[in-house]
mmCIF file of C-alpha atoms in Angstrom:
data_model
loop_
_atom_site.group_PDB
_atom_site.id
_atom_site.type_symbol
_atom_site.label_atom_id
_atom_site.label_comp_id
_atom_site.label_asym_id
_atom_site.label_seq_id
_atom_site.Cartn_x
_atom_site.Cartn_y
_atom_site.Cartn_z
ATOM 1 C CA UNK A 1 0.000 0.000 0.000
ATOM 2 C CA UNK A 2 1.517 2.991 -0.794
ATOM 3 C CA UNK A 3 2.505 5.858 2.112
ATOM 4 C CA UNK A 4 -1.156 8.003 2.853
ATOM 5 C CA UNK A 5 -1.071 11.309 1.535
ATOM 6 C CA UNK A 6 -0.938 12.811 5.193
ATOM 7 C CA UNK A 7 1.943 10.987 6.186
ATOM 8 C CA UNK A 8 3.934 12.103 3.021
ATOM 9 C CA UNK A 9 3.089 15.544 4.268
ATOM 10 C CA UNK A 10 4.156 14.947 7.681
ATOM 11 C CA UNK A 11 7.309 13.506 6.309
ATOM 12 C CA UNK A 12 8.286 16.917 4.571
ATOM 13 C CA UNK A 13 7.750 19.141 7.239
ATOM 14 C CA UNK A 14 10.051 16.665 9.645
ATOM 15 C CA UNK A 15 12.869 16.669 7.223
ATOM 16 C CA UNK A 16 12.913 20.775 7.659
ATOM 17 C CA UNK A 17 12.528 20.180 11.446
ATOM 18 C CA UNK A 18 14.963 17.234 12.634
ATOM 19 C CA UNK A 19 18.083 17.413 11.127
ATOM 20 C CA UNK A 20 19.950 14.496 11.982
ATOM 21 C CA UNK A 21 23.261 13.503 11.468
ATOM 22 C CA UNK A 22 25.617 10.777 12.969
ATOM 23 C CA UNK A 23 28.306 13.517 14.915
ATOM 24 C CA UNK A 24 24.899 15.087 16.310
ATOM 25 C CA UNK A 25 25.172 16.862 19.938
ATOM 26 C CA UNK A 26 23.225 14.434 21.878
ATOM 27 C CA UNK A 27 21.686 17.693 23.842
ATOM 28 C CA UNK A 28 20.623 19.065 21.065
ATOM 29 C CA UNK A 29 19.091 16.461 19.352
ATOM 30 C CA UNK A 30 17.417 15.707 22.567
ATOM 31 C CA UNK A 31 16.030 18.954 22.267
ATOM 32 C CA UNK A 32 14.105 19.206 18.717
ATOM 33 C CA UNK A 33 13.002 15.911 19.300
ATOM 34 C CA UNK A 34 11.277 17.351 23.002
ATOM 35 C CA UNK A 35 9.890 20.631 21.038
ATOM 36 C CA UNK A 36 8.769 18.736 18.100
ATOM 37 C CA UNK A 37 6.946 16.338 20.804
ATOM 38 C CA UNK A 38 5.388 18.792 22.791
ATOM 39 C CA UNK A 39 3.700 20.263 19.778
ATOM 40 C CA UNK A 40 1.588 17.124 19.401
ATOM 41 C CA UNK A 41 1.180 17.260 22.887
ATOM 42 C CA UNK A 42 -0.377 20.386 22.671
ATOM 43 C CA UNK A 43 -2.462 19.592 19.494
ATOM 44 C CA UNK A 44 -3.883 16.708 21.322
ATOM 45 C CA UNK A 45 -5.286 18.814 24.397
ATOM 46 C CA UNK A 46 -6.507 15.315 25.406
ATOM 47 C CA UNK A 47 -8.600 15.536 28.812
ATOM 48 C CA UNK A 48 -8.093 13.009 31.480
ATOM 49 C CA UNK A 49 -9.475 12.632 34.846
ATOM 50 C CA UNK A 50 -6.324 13.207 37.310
ATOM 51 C CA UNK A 51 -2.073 13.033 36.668
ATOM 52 C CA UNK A 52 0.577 12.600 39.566
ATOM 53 C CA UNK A 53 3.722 13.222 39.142
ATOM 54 C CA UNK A 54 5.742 10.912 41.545
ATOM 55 C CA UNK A 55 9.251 9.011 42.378
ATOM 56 C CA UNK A 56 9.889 5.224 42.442
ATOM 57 C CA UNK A 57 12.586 4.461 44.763
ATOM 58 C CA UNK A 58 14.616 1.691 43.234
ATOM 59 C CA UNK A 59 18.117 -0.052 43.810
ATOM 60 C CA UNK A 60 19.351 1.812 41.651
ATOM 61 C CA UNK A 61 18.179 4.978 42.607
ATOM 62 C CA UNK A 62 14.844 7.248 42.278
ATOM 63 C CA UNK A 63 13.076 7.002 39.108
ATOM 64 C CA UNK A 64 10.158 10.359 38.206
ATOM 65 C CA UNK A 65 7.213 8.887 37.168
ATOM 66 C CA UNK A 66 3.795 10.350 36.128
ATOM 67 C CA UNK A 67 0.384 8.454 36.905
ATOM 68 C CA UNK A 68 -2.970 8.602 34.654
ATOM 69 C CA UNK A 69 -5.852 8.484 36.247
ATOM 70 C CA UNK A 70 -9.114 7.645 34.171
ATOM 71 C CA UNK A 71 -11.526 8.332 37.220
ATOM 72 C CA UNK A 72 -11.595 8.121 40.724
ATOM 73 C CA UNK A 73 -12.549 4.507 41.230
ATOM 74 C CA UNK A 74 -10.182 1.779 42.778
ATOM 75 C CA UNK A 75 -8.770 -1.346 41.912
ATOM 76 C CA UNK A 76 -8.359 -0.466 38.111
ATOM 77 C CA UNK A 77 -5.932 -2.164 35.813
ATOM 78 C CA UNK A 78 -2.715 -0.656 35.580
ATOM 79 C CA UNK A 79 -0.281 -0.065 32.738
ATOM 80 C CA UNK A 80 3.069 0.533 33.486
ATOM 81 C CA UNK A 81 4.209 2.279 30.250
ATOM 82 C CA UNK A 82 7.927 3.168 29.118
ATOM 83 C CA UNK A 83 8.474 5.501 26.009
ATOM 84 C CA UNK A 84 10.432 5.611 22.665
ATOM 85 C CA UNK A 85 13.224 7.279 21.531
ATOM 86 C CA UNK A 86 16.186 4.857 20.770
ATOM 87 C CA UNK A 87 16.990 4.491 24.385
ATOM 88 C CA UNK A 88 18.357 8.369 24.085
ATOM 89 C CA UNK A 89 15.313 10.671 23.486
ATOM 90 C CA UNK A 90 12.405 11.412 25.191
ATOM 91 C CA UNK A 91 10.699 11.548 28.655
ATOM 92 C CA UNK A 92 7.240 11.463 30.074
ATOM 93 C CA UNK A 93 7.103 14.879 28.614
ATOM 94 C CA UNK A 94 7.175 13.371 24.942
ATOM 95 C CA UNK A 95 4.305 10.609 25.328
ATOM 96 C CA UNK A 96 2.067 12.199 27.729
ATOM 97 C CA UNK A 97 -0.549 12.867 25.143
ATOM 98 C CA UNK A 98 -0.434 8.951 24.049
ATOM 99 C CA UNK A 99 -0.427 7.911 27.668
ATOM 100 C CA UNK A 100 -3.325 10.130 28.857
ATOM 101 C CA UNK A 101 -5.242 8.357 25.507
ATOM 102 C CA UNK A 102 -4.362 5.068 26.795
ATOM 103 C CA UNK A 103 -5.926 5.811 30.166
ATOM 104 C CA UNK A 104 -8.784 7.576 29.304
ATOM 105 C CA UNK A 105 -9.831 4.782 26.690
ATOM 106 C CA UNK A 106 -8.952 1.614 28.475
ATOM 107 C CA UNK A 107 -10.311 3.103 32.127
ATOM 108 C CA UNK A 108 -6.828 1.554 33.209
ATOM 109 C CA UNK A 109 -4.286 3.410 35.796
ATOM 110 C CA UNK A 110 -1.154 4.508 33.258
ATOM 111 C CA UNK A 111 2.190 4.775 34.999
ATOM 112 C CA UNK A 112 4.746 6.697 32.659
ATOM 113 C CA UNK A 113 8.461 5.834 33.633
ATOM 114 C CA UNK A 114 11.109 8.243 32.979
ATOM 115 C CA UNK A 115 13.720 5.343 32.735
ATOM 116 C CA UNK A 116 17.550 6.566 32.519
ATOM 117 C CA UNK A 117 19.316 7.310 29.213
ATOM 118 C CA UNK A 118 22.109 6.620 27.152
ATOM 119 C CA UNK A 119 24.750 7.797 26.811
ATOM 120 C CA UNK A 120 25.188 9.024 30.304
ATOM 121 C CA UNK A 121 23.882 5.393 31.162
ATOM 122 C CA UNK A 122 24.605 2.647 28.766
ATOM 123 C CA UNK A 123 23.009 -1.023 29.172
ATOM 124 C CA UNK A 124 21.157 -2.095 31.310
ATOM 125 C CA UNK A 125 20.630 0.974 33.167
ATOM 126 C CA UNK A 126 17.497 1.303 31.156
ATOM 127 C CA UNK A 127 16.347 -2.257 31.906
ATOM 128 C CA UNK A 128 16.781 -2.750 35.546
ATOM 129 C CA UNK A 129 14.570 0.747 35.921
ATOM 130 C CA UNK A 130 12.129 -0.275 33.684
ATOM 131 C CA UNK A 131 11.891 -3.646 35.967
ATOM 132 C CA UNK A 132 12.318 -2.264 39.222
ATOM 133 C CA UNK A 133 9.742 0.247 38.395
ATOM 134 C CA UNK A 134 7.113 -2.155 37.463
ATOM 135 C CA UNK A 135 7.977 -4.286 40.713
ATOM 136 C CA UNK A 136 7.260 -1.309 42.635
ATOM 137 C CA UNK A 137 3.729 -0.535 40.985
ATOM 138 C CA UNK A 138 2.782 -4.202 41.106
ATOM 139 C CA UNK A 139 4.627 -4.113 45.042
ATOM 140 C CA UNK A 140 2.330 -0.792 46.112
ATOM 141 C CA UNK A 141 -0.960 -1.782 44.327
ATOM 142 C CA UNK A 142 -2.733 -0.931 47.530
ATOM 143 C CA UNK A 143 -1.383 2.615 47.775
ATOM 144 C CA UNK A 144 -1.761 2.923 44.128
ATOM 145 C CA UNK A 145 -5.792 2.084 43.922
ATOM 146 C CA UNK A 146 -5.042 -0.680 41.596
ATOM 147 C CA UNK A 147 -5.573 -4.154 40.858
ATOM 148 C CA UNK A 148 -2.617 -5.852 41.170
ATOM 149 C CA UNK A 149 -3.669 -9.090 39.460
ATOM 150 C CA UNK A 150 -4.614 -6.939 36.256
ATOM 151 C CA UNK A 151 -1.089 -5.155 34.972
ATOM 152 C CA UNK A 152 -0.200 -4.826 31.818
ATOM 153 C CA UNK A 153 3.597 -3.439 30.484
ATOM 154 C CA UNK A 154 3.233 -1.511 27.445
ATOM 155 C CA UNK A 155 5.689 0.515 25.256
ATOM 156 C CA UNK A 156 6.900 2.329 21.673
ATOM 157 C CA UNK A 157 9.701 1.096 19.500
ATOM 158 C CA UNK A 158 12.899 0.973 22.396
ATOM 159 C CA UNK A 159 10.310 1.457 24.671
ATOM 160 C CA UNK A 160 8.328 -2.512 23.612
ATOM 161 C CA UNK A 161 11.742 -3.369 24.156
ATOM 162 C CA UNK A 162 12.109 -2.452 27.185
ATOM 163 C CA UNK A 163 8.451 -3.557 27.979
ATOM 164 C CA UNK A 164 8.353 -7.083 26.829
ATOM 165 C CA UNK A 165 12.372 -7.386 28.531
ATOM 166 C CA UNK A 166 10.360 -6.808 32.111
ATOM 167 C CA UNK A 167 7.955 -9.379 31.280
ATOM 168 C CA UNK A 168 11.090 -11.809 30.723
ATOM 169 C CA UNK A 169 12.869 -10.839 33.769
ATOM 170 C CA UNK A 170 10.052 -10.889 35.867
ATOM 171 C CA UNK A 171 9.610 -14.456 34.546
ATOM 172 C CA UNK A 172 13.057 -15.028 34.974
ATOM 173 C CA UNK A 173 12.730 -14.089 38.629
ATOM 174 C CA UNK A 174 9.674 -16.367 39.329
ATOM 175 C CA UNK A 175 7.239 -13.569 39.469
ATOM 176 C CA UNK A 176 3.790 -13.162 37.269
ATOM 177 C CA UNK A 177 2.577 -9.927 38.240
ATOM 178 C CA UNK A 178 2.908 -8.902 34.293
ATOM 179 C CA UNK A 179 -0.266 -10.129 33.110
ATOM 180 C CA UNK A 180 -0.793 -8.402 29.535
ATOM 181 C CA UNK A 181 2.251 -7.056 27.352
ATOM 182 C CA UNK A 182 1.567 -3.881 24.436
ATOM 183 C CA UNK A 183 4.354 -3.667 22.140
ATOM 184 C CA UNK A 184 4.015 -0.819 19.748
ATOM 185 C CA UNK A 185 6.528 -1.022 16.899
ATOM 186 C CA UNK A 186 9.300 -2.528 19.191
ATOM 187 C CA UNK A 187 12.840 -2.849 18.963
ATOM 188 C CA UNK A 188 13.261 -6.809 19.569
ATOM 189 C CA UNK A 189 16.782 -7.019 18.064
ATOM 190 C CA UNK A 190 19.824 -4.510 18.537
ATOM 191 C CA UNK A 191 22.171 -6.849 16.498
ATOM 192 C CA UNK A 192 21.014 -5.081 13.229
ATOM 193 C CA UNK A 193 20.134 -8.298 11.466
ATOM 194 C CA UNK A 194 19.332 -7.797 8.109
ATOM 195 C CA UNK A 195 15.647 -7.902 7.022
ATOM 196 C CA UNK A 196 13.289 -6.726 4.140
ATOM 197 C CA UNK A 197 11.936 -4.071 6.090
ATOM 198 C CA UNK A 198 14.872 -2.694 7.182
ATOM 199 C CA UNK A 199 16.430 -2.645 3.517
ATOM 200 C CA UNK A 200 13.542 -1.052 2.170
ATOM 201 C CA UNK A 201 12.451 1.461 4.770
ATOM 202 C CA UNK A 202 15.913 2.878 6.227
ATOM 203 C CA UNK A 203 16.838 5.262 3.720
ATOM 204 C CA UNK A 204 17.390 8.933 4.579
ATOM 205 C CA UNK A 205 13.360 9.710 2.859
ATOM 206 C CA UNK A 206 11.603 8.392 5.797
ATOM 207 C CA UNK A 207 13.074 11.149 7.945
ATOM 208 C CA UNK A 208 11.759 9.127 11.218
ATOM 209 C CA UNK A 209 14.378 5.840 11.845
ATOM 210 C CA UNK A 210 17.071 5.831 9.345
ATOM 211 C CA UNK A 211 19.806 3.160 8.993
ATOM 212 C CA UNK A 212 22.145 5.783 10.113
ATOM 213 C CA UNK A 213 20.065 7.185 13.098
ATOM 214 C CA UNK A 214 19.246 3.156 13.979
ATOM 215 C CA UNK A 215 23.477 2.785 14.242
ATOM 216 C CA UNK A 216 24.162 5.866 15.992
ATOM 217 C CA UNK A 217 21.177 5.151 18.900
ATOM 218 C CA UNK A 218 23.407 0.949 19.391
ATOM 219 C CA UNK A 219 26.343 3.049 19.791
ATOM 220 C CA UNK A 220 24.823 4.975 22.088
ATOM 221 C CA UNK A 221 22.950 2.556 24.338
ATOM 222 C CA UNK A 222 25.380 -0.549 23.946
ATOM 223 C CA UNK A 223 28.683 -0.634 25.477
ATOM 224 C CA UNK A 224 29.798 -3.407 22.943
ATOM 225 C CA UNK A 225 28.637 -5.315 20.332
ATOM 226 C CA UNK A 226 28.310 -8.751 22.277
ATOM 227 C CA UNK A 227 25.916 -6.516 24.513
ATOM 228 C CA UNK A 228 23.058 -7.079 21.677
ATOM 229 C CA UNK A 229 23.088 -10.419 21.923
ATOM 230 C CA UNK A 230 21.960 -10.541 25.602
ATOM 231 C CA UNK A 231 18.156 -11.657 25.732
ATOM 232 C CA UNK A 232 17.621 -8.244 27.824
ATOM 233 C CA UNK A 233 18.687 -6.051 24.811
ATOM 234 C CA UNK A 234 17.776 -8.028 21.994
ATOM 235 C CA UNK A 235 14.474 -9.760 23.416
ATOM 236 C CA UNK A 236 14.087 -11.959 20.150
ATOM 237 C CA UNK A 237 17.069 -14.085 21.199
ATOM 238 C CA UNK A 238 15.227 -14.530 25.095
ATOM 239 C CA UNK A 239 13.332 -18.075 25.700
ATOM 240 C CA UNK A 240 10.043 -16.964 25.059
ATOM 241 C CA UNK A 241 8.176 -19.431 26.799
ATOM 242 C CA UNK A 242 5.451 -18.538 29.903
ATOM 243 C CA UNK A 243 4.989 -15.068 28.811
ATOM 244 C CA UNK A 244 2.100 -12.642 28.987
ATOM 245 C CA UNK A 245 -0.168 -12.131 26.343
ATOM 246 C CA UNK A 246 0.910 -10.102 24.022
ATOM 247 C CA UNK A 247 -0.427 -7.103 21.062
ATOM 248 C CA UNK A 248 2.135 -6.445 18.787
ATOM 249 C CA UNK A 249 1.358 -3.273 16.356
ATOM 250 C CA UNK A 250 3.591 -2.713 13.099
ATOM 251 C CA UNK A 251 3.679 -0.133 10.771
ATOM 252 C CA UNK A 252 4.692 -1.126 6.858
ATOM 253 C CA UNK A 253 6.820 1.252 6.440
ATOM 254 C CA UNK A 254 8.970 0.768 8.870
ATOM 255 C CA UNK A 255 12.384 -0.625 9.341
ATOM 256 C CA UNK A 256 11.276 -2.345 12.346
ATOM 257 C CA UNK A 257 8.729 -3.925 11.142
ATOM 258 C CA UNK A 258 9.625 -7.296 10.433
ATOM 259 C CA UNK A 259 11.655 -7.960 13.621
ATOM 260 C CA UNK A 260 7.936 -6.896 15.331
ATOM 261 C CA UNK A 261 6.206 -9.597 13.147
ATOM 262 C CA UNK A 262 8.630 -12.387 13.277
ATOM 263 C CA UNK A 263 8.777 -11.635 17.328
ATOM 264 C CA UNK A 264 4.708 -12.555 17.310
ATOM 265 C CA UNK A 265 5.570 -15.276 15.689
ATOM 266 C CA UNK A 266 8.569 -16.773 17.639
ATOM 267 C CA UNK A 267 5.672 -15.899 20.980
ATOM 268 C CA UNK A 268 3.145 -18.135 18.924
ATOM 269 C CA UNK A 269 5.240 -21.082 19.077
ATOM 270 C CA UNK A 270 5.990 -20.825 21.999
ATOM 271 C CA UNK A 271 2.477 -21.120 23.410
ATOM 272 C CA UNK A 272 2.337 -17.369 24.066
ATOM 273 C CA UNK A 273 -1.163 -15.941 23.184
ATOM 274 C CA UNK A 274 0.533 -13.141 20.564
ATOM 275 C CA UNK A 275 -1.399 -10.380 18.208
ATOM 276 C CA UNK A 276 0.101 -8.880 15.721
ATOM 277 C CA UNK A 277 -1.716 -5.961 13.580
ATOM 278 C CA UNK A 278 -0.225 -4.438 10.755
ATOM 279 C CA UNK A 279 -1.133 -0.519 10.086
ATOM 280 C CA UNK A 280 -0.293 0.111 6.121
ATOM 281 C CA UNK A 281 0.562 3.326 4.827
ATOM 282 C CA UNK A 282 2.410 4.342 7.917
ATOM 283 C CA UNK A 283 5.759 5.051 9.277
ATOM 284 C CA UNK A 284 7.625 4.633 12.440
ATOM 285 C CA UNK A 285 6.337 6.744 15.158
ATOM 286 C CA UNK A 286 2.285 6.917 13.807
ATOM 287 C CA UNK A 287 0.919 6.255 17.101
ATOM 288 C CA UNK A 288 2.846 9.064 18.670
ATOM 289 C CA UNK A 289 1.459 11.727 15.656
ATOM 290 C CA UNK A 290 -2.444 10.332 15.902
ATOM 291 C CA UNK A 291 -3.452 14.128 16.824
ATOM 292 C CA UNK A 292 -2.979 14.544 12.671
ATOM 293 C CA UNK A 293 -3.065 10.701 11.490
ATOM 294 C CA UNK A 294 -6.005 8.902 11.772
ATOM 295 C CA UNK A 295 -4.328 5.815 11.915
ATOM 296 C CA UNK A 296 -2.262 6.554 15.188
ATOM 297 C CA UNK A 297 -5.927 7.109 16.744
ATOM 298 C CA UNK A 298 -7.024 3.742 15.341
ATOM 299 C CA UNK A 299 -4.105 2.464 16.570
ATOM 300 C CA UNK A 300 -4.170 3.538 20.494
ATOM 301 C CA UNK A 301 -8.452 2.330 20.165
ATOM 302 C CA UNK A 302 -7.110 -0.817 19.565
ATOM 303 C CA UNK A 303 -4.974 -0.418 22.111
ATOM 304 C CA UNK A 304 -7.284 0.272 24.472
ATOM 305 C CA UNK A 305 -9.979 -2.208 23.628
ATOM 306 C CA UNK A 306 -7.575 -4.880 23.698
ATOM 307 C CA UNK A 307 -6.548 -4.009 27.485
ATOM 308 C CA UNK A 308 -10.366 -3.505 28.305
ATOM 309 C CA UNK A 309 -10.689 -6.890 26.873
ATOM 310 C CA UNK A 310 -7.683 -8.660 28.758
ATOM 311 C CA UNK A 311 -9.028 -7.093 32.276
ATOM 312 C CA UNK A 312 -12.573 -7.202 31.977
ATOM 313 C CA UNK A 313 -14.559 -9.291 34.609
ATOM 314 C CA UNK A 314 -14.780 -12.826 34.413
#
């Protein structure tokens, strides 16, 4: 299918915005990707019932976190949610117009996670805060007005990595307080295997995930090579086995795509209940630009109904 019209638009006014390039200042990329975020933040003006801005001690130190509350009842589900942004970029700042959408659709609790970032902390900083975070929501359930047998982890492209990686450490651990896992376009494998998707859909015209911007964010987050072979950086390579049920959403054009799909698959045969939902005529990123593409809104219903769905009373 070929790229909508309005995403061939938006893909002209990024390349005037974000002007990437390998020997980038980390700072400053950091901050046209924040402005260019908080613009769709503010187009979205989406209403939701209550937000808390909070701190999760961990053993690692304190982690800011911001809470989405649908309405004032208790005992909702919970979705402990961890953004994008190569492991490098973004914040709670950047997503809080997809997580408020999340919450106010699904009626579950949304816990944002400001997780650390690379370069200033390299692998697995990321992944022992996005674990030890989601211990501590499932841990404080009570004080959190939440049920505590009904949490789901949820995530965009680094951040479904870093989603679907606490589902297999908690596993690892012995624990099943992860009952539901989203991953939105996710990152499943840092070793930069080759695959039709990521031929096709790297190249400097799609503005959003190049091959060169894909490089520069390993560098960045990895501390060596051998690092991306670990099952909690490259999830694809983790036994898959006694998992969470999981919605996997790809976007066709998308260099990530195919790692997304064949992840589904390798879930599927492992006796993991897995979705996977192709959007067509889309890039990397839709979901976070559904203020002007209808398809990200599709996208975060589905989203939504599927965590409704997952939680609803027996």
């Amino acid at each position: 299918m070929p790229l909508s019209p309005a995403v061939k638009q938006l893909l002209e006014q990024l390349s005037k915005v974000l002007r990437f390039k390998p020997d980038v200042d980390v700072n400053k990329f950091r901050e046209e990707f924040n402005m260019s975020s908080q613009l769709l933040v503010k187009m979205a003006n989406e209403p939701i019932y209550k937000t808390e801005d909070i701190t999760i001690p961990t053993k690692e130190g304190a982690i800011r976190a911001r809470i989405y509350r649908p309405s004032d009842r208790e005992r909702l589900p919970a979705v402990v949610f961890y953004h994008g942004g190569g492991f490098v970029l973004g914040s709670i700042e950047t997503h809080d117009h997809v997580c408020r959408r999340i919450s106010r659709l699904s009626g579950a609790v949304v816990v944002s996670v400001d997780y650390r970032l690379a370069p200033e902390h390299k692998f697995p900083a990321a992944v022992h805060d996005a674990y030890g975070s989601a211990k501590w929501v499932a841990d404080n359930y009570d004080k959190l007005g939440i049920d505590n047998g009904k949490i789901a982890v949820a995530g965009d492209s680094a951040g479904g990595n870093l989603a679907t990686v606490t589902a297999i450490m908690a596993r690892d651990h012995g624990e099943d307080f992860v009952k539901y896992q989203v991953l939105i376009y996710p990152a499943v494998n840092l070793s930069a295997s080759p695959t039709i998707s990521r031929v096709e859909y790297s190249g400097e015209e799609y503005v959003i995930l190049t091959s060169d911007l894909m490089s520069w964010f390993g560098r960045q987050y990895l501390s060596k090579f051998e690092d991306a072979f670990s099952p909690y950086a490259s999830p694809i390579f983790a036994k898959l086995s006694g998992l969470p049920p999981a919605l996997i959403i790809t976007a066709e054009y998308d260099p990530l795509r195919d790692e997304g799909e064949l992840y589904g698959y390798y879930l599927k045969v492992n006796g993991v209940r897995s979705t996977v939902v192709r959007y067509n005529g889309v890039i990397h990123g839709f979901v976070n630009f559904y203020p002007i593409l209808e398809e990200g809104k599709e996208a975060i219903s589905q989203i939504a109904i599927s965590i409704r769905t997952q939680f609803e009373e027996p």
